[in-house]
mmCIF file of C-alpha atoms in Angstrom:
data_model
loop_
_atom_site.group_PDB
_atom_site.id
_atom_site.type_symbol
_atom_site.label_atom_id
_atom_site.label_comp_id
_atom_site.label_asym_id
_atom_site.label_seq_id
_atom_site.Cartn_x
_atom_site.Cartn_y
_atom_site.Cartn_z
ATOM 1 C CA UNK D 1 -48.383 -67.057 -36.795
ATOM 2 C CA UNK D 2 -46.434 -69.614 -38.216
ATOM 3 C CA UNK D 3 -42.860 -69.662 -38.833
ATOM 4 C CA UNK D 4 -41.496 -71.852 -41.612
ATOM 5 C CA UNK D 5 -37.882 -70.990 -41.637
ATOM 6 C CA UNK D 6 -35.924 -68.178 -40.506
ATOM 7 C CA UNK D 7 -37.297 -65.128 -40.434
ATOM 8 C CA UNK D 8 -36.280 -61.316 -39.270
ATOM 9 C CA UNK D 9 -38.862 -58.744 -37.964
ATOM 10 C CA UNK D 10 -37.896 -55.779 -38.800
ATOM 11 C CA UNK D 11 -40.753 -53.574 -38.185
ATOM 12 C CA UNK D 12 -43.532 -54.301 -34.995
ATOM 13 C CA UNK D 13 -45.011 -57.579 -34.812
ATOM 14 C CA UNK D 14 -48.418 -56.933 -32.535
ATOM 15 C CA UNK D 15 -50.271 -60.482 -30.337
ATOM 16 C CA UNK D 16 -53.286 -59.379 -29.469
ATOM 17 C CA UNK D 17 -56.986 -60.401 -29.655
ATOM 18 C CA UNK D 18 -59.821 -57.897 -31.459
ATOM 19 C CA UNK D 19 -62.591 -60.357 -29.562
ATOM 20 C CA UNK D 20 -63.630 -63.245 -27.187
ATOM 21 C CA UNK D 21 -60.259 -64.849 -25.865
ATOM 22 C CA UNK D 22 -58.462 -65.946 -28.807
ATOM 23 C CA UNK D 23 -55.001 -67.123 -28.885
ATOM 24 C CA UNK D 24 -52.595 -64.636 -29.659
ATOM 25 C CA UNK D 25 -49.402 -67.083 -30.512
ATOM 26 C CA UNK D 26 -45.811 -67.164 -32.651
ATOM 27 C CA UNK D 27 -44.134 -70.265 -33.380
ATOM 28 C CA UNK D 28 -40.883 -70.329 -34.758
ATOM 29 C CA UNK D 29 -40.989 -74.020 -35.704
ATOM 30 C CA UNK D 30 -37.410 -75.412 -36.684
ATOM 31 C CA UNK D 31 -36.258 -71.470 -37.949
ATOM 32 C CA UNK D 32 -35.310 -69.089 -35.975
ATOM 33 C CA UNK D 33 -37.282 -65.409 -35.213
ATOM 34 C CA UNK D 34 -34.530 -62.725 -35.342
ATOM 35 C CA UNK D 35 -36.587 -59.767 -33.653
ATOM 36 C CA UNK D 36 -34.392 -56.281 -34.661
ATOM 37 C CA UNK D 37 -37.765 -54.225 -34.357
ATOM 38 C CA UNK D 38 -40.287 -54.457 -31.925
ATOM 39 C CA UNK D 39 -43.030 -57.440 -30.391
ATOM 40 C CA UNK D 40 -45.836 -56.431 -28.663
ATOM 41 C CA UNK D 41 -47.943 -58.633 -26.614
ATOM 42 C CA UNK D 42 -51.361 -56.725 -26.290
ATOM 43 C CA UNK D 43 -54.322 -57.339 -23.860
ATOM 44 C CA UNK D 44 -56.955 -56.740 -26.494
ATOM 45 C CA UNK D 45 -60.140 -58.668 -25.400
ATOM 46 C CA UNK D 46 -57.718 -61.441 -23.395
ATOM 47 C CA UNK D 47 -56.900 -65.086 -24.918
ATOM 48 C CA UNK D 48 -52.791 -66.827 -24.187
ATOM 49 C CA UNK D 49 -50.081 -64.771 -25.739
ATOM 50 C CA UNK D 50 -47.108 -67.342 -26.753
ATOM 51 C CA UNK D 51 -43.784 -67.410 -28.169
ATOM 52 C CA UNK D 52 -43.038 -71.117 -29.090
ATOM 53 C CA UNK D 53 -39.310 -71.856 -30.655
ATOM 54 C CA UNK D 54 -36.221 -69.760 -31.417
ATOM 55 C CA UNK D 55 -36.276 -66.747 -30.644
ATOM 56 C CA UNK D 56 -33.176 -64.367 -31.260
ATOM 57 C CA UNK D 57 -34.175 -61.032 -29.372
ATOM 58 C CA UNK D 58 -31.637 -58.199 -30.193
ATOM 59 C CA UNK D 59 -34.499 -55.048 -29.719
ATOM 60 C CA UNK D 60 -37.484 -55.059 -27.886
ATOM 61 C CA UNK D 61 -40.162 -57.124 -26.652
ATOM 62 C CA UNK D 62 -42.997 -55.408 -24.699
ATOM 63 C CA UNK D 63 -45.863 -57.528 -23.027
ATOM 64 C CA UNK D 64 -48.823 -55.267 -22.006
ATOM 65 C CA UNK D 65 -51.173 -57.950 -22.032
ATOM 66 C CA UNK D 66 -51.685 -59.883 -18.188
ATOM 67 C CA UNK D 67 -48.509 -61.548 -19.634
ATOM 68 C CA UNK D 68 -46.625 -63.207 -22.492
ATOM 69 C CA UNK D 69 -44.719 -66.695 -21.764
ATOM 70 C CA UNK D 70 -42.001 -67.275 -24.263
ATOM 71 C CA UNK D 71 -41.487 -71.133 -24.517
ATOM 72 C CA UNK D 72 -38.342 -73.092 -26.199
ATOM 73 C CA UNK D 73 -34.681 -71.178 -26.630
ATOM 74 C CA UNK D 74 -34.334 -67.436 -26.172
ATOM 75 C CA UNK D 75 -31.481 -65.499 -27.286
ATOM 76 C CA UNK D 76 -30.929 -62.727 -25.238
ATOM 77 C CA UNK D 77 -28.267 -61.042 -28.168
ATOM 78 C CA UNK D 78 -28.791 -57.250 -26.185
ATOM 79 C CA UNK D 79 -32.629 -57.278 -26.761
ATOM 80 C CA UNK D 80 -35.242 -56.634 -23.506
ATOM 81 C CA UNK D 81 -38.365 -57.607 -22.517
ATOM 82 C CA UNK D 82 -40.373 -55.034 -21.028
ATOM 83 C CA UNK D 83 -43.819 -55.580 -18.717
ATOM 84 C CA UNK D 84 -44.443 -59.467 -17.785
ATOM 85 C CA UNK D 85 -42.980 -61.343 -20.315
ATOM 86 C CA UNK D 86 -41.588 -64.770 -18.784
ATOM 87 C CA UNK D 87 -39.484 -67.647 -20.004
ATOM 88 C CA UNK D 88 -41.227 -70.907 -19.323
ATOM 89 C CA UNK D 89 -39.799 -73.887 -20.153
ATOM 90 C CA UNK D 90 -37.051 -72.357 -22.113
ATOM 91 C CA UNK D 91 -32.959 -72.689 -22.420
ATOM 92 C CA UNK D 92 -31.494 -68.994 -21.772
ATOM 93 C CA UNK D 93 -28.327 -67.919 -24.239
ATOM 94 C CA UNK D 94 -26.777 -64.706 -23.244
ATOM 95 C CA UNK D 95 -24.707 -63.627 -26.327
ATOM 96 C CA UNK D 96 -24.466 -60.202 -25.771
ATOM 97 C CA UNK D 97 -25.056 -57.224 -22.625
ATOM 98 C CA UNK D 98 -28.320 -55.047 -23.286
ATOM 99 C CA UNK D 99 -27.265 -51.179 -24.026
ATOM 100 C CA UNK D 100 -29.529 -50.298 -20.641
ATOM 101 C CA UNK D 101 -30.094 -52.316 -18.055
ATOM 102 C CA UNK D 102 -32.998 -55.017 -18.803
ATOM 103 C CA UNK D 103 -34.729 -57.500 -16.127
ATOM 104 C CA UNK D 104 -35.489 -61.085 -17.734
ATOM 105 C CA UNK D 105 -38.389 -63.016 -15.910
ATOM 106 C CA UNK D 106 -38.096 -66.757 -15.286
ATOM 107 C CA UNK D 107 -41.108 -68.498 -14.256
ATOM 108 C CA UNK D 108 -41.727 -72.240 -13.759
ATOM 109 C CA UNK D 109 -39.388 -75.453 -13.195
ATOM 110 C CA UNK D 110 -38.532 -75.855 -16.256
ATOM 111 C CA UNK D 111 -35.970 -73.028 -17.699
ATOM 112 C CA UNK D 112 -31.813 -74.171 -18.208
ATOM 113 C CA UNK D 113 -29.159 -70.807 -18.107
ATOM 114 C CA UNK D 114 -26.791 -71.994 -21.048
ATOM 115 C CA UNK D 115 -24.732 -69.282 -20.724
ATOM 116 C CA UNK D 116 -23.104 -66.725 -18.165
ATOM 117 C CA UNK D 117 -25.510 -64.176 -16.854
ATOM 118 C CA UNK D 118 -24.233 -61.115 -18.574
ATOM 119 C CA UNK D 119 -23.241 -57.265 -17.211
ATOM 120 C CA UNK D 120 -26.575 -55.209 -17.509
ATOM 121 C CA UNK D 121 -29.078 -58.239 -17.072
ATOM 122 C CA UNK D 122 -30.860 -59.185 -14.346
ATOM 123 C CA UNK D 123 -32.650 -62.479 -14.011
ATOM 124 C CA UNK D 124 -35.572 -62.396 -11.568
ATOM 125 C CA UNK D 125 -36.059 -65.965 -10.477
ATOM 126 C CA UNK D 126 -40.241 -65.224 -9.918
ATOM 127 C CA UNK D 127 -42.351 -67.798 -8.116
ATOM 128 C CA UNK D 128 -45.926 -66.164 -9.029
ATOM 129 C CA UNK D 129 -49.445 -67.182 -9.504
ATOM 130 C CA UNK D 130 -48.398 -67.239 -12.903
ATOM 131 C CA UNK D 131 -46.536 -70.386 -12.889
ATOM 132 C CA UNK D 132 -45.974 -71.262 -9.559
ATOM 133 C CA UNK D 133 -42.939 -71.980 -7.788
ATOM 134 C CA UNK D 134 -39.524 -71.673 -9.970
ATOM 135 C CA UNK D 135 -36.603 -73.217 -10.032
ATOM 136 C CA UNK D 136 -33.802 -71.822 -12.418
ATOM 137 C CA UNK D 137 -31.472 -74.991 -13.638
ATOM 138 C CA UNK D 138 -28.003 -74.440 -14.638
ATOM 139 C CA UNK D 139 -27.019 -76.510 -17.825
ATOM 140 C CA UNK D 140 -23.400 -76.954 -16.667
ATOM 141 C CA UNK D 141 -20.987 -73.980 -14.884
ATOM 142 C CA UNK D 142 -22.204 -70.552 -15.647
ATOM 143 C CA UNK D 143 -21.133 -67.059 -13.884
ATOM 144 C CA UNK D 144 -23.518 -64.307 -12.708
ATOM 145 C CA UNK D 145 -21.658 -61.261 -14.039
ATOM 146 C CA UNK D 146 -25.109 -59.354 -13.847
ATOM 147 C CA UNK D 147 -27.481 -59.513 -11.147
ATOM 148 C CA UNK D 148 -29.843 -62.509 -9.941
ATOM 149 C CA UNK D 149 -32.978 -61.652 -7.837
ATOM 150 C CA UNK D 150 -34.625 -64.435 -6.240
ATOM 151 C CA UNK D 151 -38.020 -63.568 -5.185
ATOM 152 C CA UNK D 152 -41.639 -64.759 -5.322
ATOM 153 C CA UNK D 153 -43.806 -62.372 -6.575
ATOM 154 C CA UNK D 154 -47.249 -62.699 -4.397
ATOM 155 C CA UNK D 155 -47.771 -65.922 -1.858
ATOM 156 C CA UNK D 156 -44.949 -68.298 -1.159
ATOM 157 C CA UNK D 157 -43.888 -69.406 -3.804
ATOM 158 C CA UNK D 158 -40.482 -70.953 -3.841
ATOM 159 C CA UNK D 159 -37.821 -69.057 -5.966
ATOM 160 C CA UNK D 160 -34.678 -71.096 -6.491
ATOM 161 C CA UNK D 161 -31.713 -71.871 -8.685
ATOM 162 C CA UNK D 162 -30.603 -75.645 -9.336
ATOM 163 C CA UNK D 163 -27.204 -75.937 -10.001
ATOM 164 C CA UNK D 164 -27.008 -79.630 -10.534
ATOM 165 C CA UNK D 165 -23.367 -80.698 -11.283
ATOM 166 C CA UNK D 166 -22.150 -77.453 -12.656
ATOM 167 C CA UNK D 167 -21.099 -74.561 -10.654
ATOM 168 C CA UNK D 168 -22.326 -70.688 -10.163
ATOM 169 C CA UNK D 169 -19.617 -68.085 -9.633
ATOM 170 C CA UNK D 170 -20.928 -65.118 -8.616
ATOM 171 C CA UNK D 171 -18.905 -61.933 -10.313
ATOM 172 C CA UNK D 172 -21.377 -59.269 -10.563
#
């Protein structure tokens, strides 16, 4: 699916594959995807399930498939992601606290925290077999005023956060 401009799901928005190991993908382009409903990433018959762009998430994401890697700027506005749904190569906004408290997966060496880590979030820093070791960066001086877990899922996989010239403050 294909994203020309800004667009708002309001309803359920389903990835998933009827047959072989298709690709199972979203991409947002320049616009944004405001999701107020639900996205599901289902396993189907298999094939990549990928969020590529903007994506405002102020409801609920739920990846049942083996996973769902959301790739570019995601904009945690009190939305969750449910099952193993990872940002990967992606710039984290916090904009608003989740009304329960939601885990966000990071995976890979590639994802910036823009923002402070908000009350009722907890970012699990996951080195996997997904992605391999990860390294959280910091864009500039965030706070944690949620929770951060840093720990590799299966092997040894390293699971780290990169401050680079800003600072974290830890508050939660």
């Amino acid at each position: 699916l294909k994203v020309s401009q800004g667009i708002i799901n309001d309803g359920t928005i389903l990835l998933q594959s009827s047959n072989n190991t298709y690709r199972s993908d979203i991409n947002t382009g320049s616009g944004t995807l405001t999701n107020l409903g639900t996205i599901t990433s289902g396993a189907g018959s298999g094939g990549e399930r990928l969020i590529v762009g903007t994506l405002n998430n102020q409801a609920t994401i739920a990846a049942d498939a083996d996973y769902l890697d959301i790739e570019g700027v995601y904009q945690a506005q009190g939305g969750t992601i449910t099952g193993p749904g990872y940002l990967v190569n992606c710039t984290l906004q916090e904009t608003a606290s989740p009304a329960s408290p939601s885990t966000i997966l990071v995976s890979d060496t590639t994802t910036t925290l823009a923002t402070d880590n908000l009350p009722g979030y907890t970012l699990w820093v996951q080195g996997s077999n997904h992605h391999g070791d990860t390294i959280l960066k910091l864009a500039g001086s965030v706070a944690n005023r949620g929770a951060i877990l840093l720990q590799s899922l299966n092997s040894t996989y390293r699971s780290d956060i990169n401050t680079g010239s800003g600072t974290l403050t830890n508050l939660g």
